Short mmCIF file of C-alpha atoms and ligand atoms in Angstrom, two decimals:
data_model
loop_
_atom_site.label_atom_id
_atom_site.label_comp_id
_atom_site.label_asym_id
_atom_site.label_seq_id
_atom_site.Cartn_x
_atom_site.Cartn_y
_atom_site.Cartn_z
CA UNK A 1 -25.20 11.72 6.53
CA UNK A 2 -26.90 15.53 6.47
CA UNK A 3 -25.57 18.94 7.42
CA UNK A 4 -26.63 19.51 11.09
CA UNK A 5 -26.41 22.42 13.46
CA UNK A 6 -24.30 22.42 16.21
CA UNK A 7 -26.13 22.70 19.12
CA UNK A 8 -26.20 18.89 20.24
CA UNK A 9 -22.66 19.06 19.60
CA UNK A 10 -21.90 21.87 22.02
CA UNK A 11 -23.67 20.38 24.35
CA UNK A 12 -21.99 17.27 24.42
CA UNK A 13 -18.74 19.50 24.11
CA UNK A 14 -19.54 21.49 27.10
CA UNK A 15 -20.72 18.38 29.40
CA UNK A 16 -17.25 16.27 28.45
CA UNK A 17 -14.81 19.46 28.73
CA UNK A 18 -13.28 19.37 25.60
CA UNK A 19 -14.04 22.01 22.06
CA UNK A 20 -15.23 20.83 18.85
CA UNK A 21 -12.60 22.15 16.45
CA UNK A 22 -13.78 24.81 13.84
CA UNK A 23 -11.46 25.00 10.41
CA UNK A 24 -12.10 27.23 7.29
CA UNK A 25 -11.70 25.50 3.66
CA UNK A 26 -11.38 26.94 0.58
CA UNK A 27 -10.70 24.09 -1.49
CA UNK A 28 -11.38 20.19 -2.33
CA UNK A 29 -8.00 18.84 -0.99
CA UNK A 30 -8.77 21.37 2.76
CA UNK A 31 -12.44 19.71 2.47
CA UNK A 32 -10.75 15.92 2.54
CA UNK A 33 -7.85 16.61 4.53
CA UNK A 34 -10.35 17.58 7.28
CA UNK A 35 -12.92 15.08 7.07
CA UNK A 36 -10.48 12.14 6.72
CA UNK A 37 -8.96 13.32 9.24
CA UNK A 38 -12.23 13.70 11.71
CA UNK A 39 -13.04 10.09 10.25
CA UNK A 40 -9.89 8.34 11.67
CA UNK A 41 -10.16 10.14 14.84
CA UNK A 42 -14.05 9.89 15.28
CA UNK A 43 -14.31 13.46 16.10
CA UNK A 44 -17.21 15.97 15.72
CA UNK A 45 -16.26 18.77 13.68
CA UNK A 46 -16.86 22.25 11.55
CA UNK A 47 -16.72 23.52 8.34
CA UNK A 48 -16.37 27.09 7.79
CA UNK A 49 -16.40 29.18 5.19
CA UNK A 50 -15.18 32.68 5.30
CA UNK A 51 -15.98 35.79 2.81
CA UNK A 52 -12.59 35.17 1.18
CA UNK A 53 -13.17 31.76 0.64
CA UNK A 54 -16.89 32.31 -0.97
CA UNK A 55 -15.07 35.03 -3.20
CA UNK A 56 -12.35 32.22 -3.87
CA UNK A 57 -13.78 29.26 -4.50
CA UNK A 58 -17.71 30.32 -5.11
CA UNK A 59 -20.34 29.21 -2.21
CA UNK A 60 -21.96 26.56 -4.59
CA UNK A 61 -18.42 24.72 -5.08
CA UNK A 62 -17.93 24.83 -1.70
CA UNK A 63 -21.67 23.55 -0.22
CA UNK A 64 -21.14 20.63 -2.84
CA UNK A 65 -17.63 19.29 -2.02
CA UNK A 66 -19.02 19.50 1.40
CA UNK A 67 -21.67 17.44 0.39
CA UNK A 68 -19.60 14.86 -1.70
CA UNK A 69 -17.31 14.71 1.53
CA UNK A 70 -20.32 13.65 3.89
CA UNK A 71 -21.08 11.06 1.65
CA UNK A 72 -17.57 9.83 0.84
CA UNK A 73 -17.34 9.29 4.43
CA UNK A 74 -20.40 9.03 6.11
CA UNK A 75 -20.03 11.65 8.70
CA UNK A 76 -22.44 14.74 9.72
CA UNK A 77 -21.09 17.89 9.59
CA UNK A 78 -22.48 21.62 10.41
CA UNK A 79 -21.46 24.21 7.74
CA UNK A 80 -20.47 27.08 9.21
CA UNK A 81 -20.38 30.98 8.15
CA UNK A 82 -17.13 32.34 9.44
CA UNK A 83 -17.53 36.71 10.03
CA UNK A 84 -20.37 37.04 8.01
CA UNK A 85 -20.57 40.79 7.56
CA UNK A 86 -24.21 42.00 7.92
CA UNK A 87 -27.92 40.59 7.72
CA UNK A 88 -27.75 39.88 4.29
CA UNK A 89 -24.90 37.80 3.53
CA UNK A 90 -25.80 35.60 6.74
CA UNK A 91 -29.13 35.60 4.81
CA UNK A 92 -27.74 34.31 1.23
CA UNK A 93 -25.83 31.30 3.04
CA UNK A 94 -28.79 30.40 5.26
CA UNK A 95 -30.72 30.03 1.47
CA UNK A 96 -27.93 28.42 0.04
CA UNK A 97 -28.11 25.70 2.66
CA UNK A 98 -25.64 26.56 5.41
CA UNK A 99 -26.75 25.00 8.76
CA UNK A 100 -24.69 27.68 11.14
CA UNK A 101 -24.23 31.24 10.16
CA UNK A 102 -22.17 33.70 12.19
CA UNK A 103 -23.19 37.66 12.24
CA UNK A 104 -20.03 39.66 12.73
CA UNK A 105 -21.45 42.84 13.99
CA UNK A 106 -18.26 43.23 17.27
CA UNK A 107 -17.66 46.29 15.51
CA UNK A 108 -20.14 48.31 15.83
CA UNK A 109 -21.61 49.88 19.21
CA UNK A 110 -23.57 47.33 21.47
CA UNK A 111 -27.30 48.00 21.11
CA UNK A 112 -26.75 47.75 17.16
CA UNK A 113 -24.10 44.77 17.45
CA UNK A 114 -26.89 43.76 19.66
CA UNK A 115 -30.27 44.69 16.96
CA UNK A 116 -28.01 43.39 14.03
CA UNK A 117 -27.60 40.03 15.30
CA UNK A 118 -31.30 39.69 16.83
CA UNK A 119 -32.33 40.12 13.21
CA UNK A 120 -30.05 37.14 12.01
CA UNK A 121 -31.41 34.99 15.04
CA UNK A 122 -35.24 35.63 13.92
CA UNK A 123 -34.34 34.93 9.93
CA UNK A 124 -32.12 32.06 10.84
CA UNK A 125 -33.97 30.33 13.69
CA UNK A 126 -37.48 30.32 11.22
CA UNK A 127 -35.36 27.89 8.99
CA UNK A 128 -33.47 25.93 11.49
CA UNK A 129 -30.44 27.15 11.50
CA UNK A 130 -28.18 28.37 13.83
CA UNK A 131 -26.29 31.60 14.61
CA UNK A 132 -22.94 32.83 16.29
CA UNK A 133 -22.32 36.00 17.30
CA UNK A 134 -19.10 38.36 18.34
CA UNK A 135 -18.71 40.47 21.05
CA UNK A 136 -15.20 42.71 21.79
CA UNK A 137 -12.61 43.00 19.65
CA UNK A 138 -9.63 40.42 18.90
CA UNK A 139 -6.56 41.66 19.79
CA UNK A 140 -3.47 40.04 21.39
CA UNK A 141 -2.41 41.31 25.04
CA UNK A 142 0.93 43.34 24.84
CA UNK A 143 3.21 43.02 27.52
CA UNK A 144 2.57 46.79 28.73
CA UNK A 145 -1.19 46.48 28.39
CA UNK A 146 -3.17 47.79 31.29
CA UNK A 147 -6.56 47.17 32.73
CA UNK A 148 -7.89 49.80 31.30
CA UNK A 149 -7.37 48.84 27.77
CA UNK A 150 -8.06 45.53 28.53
CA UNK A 151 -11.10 46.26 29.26
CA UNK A 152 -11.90 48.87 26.16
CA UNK A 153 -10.92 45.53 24.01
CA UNK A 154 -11.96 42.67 25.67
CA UNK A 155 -15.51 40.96 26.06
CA UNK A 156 -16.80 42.78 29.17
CA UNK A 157 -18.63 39.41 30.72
CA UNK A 158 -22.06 41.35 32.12
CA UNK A 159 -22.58 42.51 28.86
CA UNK A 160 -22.13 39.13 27.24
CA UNK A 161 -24.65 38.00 29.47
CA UNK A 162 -26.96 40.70 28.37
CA UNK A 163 -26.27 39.95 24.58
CA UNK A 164 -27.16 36.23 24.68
CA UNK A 165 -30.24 37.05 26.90
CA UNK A 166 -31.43 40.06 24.53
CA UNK A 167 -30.18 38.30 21.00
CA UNK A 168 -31.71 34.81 21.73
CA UNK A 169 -28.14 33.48 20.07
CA UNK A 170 -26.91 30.03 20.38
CA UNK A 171 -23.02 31.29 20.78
CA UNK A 172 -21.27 33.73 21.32
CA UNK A 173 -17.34 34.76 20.36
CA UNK A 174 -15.11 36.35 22.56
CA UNK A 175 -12.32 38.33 23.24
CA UNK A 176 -9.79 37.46 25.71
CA UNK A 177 -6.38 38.16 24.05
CA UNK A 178 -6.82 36.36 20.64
CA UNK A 179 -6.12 37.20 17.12
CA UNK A 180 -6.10 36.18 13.59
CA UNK A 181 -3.26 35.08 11.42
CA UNK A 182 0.16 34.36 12.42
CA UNK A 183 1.62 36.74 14.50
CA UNK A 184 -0.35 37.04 17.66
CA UNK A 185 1.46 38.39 20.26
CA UNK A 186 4.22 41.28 20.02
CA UNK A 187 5.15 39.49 24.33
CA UNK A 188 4.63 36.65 26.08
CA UNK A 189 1.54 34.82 24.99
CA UNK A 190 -1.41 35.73 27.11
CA UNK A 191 -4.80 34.66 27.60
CA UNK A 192 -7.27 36.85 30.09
CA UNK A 193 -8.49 33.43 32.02
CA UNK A 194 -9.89 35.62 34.64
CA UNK A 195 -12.47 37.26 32.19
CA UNK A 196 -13.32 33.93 30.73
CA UNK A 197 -13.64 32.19 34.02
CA UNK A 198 -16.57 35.11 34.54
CA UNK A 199 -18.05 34.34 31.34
CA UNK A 200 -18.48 31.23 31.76
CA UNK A 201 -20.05 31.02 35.64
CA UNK A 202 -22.50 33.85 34.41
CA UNK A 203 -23.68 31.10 31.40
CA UNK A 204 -22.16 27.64 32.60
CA UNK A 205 -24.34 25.61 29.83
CA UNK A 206 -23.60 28.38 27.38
CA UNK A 207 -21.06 27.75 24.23
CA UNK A 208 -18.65 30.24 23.98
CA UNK A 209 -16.47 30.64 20.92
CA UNK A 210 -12.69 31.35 20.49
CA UNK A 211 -11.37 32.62 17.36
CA UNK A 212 -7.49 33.37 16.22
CA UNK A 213 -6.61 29.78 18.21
CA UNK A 214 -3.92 28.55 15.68
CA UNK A 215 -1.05 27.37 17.67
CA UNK A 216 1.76 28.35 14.90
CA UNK A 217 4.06 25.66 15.83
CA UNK A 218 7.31 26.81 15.56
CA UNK A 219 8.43 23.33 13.48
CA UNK A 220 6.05 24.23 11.20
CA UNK A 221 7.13 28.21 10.42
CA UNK A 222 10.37 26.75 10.27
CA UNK A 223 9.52 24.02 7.90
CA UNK A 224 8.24 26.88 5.71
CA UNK A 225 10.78 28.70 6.26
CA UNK A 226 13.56 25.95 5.19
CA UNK A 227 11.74 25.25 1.93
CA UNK A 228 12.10 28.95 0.71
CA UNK A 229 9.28 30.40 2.86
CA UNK A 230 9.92 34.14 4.99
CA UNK A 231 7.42 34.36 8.06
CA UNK A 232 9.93 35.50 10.37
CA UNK A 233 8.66 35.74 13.86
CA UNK A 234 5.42 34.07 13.74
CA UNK A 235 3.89 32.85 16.95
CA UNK A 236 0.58 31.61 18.25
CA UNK A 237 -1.71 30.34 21.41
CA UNK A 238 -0.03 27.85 22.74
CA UNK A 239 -1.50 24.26 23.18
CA UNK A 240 -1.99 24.31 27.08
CA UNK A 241 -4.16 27.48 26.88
CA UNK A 242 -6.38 26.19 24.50
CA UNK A 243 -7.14 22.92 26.70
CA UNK A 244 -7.43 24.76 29.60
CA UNK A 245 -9.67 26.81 27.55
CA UNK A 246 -11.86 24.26 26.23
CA UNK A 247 -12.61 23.13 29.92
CA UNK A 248 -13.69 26.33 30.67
CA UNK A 249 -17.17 26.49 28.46
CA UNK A 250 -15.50 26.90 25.24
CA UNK A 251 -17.28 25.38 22.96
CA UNK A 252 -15.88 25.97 19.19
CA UNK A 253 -12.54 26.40 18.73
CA UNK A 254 -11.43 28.03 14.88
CA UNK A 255 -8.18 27.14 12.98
CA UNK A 256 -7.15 28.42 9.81
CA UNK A 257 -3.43 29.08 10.10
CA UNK A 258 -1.98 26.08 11.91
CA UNK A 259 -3.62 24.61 8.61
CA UNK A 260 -2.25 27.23 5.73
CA UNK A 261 0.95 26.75 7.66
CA UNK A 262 0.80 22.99 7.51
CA UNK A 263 -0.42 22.48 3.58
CA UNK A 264 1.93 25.60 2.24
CA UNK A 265 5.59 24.09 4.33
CA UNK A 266 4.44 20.47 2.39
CA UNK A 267 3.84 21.92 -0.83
CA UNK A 268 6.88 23.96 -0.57
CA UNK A 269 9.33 21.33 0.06
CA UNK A 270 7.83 19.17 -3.30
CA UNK A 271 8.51 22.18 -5.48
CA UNK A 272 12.11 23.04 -3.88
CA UNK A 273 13.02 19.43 -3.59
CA UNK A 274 11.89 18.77 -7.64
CA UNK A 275 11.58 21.66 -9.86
CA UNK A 276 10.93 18.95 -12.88
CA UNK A 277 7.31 18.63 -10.75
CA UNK A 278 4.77 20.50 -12.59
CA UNK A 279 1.55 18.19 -11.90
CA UNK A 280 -0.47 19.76 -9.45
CA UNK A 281 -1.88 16.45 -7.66
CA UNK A 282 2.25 15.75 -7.32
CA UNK A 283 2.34 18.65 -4.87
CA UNK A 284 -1.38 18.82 -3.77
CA UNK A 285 -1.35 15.06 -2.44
CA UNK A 286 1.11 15.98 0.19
CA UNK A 287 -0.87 19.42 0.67
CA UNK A 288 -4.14 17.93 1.62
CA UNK A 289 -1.91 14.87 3.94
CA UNK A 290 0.02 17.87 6.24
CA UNK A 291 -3.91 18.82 6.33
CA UNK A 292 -5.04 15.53 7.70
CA UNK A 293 -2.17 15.16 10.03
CA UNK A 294 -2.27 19.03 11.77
CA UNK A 295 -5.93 18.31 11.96
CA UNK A 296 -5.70 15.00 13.25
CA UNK A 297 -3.02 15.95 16.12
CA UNK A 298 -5.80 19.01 16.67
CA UNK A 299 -7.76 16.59 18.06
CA UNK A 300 -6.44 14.12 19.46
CA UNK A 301 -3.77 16.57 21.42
CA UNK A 302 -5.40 19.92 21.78
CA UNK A 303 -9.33 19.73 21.61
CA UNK A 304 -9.91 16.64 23.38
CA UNK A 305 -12.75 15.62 21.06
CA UNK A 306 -10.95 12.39 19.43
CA UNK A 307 -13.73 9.49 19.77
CA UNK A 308 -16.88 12.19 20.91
CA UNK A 309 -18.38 11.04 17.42
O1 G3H B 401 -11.09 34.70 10.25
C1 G3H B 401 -10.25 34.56 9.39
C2 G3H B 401 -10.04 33.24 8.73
O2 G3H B 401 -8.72 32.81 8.94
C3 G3H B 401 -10.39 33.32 7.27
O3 G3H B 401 -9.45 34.01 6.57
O4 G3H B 401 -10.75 35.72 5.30
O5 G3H B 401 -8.46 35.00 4.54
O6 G3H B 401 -10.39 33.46 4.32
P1 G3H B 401 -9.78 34.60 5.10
P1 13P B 402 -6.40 31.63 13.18
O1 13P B 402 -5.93 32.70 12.25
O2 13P B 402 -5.74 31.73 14.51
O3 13P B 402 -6.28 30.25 12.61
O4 13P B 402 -7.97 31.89 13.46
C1 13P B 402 -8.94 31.49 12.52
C2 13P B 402 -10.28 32.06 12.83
O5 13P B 402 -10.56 32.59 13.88
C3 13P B 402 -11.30 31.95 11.77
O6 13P B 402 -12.49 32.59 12.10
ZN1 ZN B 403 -12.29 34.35 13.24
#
């Protein structure tokens, strides 16, 4: 078992139609939950690590229950760099042994979005690693929005073309009406299909990223919610549009939420249920199962990558 890059694994992702599954960990019981649960379902999949999670847990905690859990089970796995900032934190984790950084430059203007990445690509590529990028900016569709702004926010698809072609980068995130966390959309869900349809037939063998993909299943915000939790509201992508999505040349798909959602409702409900539990690993255990199980139904249900490994 090593840390790999991704690029075989898009590949294979983009010939069968289905998205490897991207999720962010910040601790030893996310680390296990994951990779047992990418074990039972013989699935590809990605680690990530985000800036809050490095400032959480410490990068060298993290690369080494990463390691233990590729040799606990035996499995390859690409660790990822989830928004990393500027040149020189995608530098630090490409020294510290990340195999996949990504350069988060969407908001700045697109020649240096464009020079900012190129720089990551050169450092990163001379050590065999590889790099995402971002282009637009994630934002749900309202109900009222118009082309207009859709077009001021979204991934304009000529100049995605232009962006892989001038950055020499082996992904690329979009936006097509996704955000992060757990209240995506103030209307009806929405997904701009249209734009990613172009996308994709301008860069048919290209892997395309989608970020804010949680699902928020409504059990789960009202599991939460029944064990003491207030997310009123909360709603996500649903299911269907991330298949469809992942048939469509995306590539990577990236869950945090469905997963903070998942752990926090199961931890929850030990604590409300027996408030003489004070052992962490009482509560934890249960934590790092919901884990296995909301990554596991990922999958098997949503990606389409159960038995691709
Ligand atoms: O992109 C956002 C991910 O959900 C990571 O979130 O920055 O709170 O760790 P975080
Ligand atoms: P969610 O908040 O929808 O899980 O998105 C996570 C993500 O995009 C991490 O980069
Ligand atoms: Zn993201």
């Amino acid at each position: 078992m090593a840390l790999i890059t991704s690029t075989e694994m898009f590949k294979k992702a983009l010939e069968g139609h289905y998205a490897v599954g991207a999720f962010n960990v910040n601790n030893m019981e996310i680390i296990q939950g994951i990779t047992e649960a990418a074990q039972q379902e013989h699935s590809p999949f990605i680690l990530q690590v985000s800036a809050g999670a490095r400032k959480y847990a410490k990068t060298v905690y993290l690369v080494k229950l990463v390691e233990a859990a590729m040799e606990d089970t035996g499995l390859d796995t690409v660790l990822h760099l989830d928004h990393g900032e500027d040149f020189e934190i995608c530098k630090q984790c490409v020294d510290d042994g990340f195999s996949s950084v990504m350069i988060d430059a969407s908001k700045l203007p697109f020649d240096e979005n464009v020079r900012e990445t190129k720089r990551v690509v050169e450092y990163a590529h001379d050590r065999g690693v590889v790099v995402e990028a971002e282009l637009g900016k994630l934002a749900g569709i309202e109900d009222n929005v118009n082309v207009s702004e859709a077009d001021a926010l979204f991934t304009d698809p000529d100049q995605a073309a232009e962006f892989v072609e001038k950055t020499g980068v082996d992904s690329l995130a979009i936006a097509i009406g996704t955000s992060h966390g757990a209240y995506k959309f103030k209307g009806e869900p929405r997904l701009d299909f249209d734009r990613l349809a172009k996308v994709h037939s301008l860069m048919p063998d290209f892997p395309i990223v989608l970020h804010g993909a949680s699902s928020v299943p409504q059990e789960f915000v009202e599991f939460c919610n029944k064990y003491g939790g207030e997310i009123p509201g909360a709603r996500g992508v649903p299911e269907d549009m991330l298949r469809k999505a992942a048939t469509m040349g995306v590539a990577k798909i990236n869950i945090d939420t469905d997963l903070r959602l998942a752990m926090t409702g199961n931890i929850r409900k030990v604590l409300f249920e027996q408030p003489d539990v004070f052992d962490p690993r009482t509560y934890l255990k249960p934590g790092r199962e919901a884990i296995k199980n909301m990554v596991a139904h990922k999958m098997r249900d949503v990606l389409g990558s159960s038995g691709k490994y």
